[in-house]
PDB file of C-alpha atoms in Angstrom:
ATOM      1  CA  UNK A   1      -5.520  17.134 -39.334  1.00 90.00           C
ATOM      2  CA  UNK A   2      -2.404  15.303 -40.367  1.00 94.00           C
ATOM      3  CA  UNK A   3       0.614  16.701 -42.690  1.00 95.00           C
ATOM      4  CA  UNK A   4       3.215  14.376 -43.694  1.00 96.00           C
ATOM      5  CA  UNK A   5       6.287  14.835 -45.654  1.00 96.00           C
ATOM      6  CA  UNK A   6       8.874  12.377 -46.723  1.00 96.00           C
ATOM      7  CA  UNK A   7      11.578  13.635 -48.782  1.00 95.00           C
ATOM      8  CA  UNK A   8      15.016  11.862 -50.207  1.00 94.00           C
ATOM      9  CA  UNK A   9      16.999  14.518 -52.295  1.00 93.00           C
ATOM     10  CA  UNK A  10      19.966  11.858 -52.510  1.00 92.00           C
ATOM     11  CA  UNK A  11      20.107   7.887 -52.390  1.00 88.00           C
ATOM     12  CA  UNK A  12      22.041   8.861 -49.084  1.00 89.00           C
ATOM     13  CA  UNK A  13      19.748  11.417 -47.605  1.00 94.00           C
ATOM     14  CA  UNK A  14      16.063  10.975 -46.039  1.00 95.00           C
ATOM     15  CA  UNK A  15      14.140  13.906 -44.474  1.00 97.00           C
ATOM     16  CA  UNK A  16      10.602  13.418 -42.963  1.00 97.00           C
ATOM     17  CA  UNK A  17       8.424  15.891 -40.734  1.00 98.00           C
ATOM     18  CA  UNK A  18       5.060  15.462 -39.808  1.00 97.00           C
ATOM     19  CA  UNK A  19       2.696  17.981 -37.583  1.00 97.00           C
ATOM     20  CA  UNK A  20      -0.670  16.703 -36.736  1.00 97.00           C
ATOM     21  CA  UNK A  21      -3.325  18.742 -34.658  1.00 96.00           C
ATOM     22  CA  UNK A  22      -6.794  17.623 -32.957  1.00 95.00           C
ATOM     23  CA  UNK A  23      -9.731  18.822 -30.900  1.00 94.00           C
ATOM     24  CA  UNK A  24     -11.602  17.032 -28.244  1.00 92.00           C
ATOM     25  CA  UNK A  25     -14.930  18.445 -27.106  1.00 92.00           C
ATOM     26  CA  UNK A  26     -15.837  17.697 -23.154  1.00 91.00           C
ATOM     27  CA  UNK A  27     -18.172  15.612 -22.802  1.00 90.00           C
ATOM     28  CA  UNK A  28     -22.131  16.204 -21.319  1.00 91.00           C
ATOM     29  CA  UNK A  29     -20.774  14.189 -18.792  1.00 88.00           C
ATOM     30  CA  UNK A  30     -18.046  16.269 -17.655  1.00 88.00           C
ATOM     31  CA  UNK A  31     -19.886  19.604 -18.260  1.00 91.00           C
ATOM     32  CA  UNK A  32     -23.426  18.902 -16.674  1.00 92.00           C
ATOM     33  CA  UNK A  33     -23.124  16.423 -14.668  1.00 89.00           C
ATOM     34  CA  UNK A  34     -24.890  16.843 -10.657  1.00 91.00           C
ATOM     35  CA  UNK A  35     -22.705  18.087  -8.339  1.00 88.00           C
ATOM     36  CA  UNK A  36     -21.743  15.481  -5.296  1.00 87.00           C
ATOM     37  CA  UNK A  37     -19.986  16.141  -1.842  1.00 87.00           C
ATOM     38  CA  UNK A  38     -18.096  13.100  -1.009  1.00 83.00           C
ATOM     39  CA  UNK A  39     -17.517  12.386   2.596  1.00 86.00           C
ATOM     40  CA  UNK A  40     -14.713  14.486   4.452  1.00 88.00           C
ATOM     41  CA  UNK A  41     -11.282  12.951   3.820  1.00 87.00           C
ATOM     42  CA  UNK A  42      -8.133  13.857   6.174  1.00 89.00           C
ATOM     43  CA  UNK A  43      -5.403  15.051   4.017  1.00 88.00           C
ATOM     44  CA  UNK A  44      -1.759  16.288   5.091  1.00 90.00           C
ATOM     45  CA  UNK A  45      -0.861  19.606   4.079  1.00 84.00           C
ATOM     46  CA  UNK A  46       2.825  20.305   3.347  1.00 88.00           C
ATOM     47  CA  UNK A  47       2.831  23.973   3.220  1.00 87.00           C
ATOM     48  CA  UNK A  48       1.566  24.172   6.932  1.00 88.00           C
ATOM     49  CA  UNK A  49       2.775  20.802   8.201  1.00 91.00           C
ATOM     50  CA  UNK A  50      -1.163  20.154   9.471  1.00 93.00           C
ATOM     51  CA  UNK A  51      -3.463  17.330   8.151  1.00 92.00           C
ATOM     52  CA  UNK A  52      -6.809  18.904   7.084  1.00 88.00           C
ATOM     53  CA  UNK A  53     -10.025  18.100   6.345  1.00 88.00           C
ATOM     54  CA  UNK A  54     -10.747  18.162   2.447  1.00 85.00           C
ATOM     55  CA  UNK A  55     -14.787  17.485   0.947  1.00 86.00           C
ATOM     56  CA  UNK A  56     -14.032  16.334  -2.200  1.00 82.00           C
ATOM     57  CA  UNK A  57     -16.723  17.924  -5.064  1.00 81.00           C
ATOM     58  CA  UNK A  58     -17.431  15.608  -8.119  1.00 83.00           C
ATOM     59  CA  UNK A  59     -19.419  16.826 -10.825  1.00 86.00           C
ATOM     60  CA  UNK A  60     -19.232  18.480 -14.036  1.00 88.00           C
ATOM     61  CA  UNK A  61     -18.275  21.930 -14.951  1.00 88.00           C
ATOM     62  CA  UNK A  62     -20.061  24.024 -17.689  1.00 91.00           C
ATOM     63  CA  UNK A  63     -16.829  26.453 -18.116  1.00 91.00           C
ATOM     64  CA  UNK A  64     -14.619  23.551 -19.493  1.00 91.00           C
ATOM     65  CA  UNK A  65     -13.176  23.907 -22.831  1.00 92.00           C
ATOM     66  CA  UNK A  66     -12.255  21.458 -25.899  1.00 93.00           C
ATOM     67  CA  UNK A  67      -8.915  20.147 -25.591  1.00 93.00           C
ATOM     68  CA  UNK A  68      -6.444  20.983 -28.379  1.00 95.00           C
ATOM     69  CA  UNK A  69      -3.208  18.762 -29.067  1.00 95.00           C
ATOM     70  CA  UNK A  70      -0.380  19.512 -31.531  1.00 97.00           C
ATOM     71  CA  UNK A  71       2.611  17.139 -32.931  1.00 97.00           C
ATOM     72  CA  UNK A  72       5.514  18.234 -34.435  1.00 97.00           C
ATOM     73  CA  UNK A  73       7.935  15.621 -35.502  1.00 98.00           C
ATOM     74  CA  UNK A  74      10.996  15.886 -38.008  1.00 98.00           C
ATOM     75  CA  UNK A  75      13.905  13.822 -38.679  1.00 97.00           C
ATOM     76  CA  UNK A  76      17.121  13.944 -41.009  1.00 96.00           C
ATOM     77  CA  UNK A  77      18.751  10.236 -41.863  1.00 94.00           C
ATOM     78  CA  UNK A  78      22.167   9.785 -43.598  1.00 93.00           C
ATOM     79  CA  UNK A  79      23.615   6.793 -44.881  1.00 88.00           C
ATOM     80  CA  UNK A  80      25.525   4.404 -45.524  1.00 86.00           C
ATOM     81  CA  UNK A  81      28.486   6.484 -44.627  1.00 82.00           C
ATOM     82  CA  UNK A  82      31.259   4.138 -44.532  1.00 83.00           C
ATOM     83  CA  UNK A  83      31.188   0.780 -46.103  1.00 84.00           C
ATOM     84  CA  UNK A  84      30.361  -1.143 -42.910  1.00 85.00           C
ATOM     85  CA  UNK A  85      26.859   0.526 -42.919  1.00 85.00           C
ATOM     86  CA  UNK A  86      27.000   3.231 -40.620  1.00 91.00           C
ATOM     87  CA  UNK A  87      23.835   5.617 -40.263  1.00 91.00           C
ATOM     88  CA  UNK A  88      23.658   8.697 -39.073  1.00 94.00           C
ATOM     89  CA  UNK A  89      20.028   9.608 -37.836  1.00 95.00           C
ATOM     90  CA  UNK A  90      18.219  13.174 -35.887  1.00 97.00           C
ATOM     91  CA  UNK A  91      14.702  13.255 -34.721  1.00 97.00           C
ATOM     92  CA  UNK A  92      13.364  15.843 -32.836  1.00 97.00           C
ATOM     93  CA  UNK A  93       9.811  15.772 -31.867  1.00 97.00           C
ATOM     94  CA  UNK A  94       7.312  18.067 -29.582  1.00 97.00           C
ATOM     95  CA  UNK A  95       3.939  17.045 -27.869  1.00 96.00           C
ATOM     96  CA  UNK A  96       1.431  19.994 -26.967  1.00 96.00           C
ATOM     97  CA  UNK A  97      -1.562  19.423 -25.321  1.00 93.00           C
ATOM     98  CA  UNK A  98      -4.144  22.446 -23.565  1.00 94.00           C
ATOM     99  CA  UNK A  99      -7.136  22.462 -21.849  1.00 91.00           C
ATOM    100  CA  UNK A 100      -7.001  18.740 -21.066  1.00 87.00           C
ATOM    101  CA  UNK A 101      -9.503  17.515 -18.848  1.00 81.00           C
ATOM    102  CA  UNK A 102      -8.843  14.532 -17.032  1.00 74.00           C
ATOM    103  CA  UNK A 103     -10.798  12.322 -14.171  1.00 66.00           C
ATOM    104  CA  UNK A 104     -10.208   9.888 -11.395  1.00 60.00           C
ATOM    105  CA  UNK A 105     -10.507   6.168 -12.011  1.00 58.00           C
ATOM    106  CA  UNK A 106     -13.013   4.369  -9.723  1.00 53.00           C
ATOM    107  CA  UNK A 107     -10.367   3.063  -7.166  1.00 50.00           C
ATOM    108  CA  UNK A 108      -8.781   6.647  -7.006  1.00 52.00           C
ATOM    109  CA  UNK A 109     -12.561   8.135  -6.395  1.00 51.00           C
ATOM    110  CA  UNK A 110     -13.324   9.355  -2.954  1.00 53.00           C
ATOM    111  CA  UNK A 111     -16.052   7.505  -1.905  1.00 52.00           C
ATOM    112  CA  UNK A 112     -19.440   8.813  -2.010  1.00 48.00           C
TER     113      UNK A 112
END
């Protein structure tokens, strides 16, 4: 969904806002796909200052949920205020995204 408003109450005075909203189901793929072990890979861990042995799990994940995003945009634009053409322009603007679900690109994979 997409809502839109441009406004200009005055020759001098432009106001626009705009909120948009969308839903992105997993998918099969991500939910029910087999689950793999990948081959032990030596990582070093911070928190005890040791390198450890990860086994990285690929697969999908029946528990995952759509993704919702939300964007809210508005801005307020003034002008010409003087006679060499000065604007005067605000925008403030706000991304939102939950329950994202995101996946490593073939070179970042473990290896199998």
């Amino acid at each position: 969904m997409d809502l839109d408003l441009n406004w200009t109450p005055i020759e001098a005075l432009r106001l626009n806002a705009g909120y948009a909203t969308a839903n992105a189901a997993p998918t099969t793929d991500q939910l029910y796909a087999p689950l793999v072990y990948g081959d032990p890979v030596s990582v070093f861990d911070l928190v005890t200052g040791q390198a450890v042995q990860v086994i990285p799990l690929l697969g999908g994940n029946p528990d995952l949920r759509a993704q919702r995003s939300d964007r809210l945009s508005a801005s307020v634009s003034a002008g010409p205020l003087t006679k060499t053409g000065l604007f005067l322009n605000l925008s403030y603007g706000r991304n939102e995204t939950q329950d994202g679900v995101g996946q490593l690109t073939e070179s970042e994979a473990p290896p199998s």
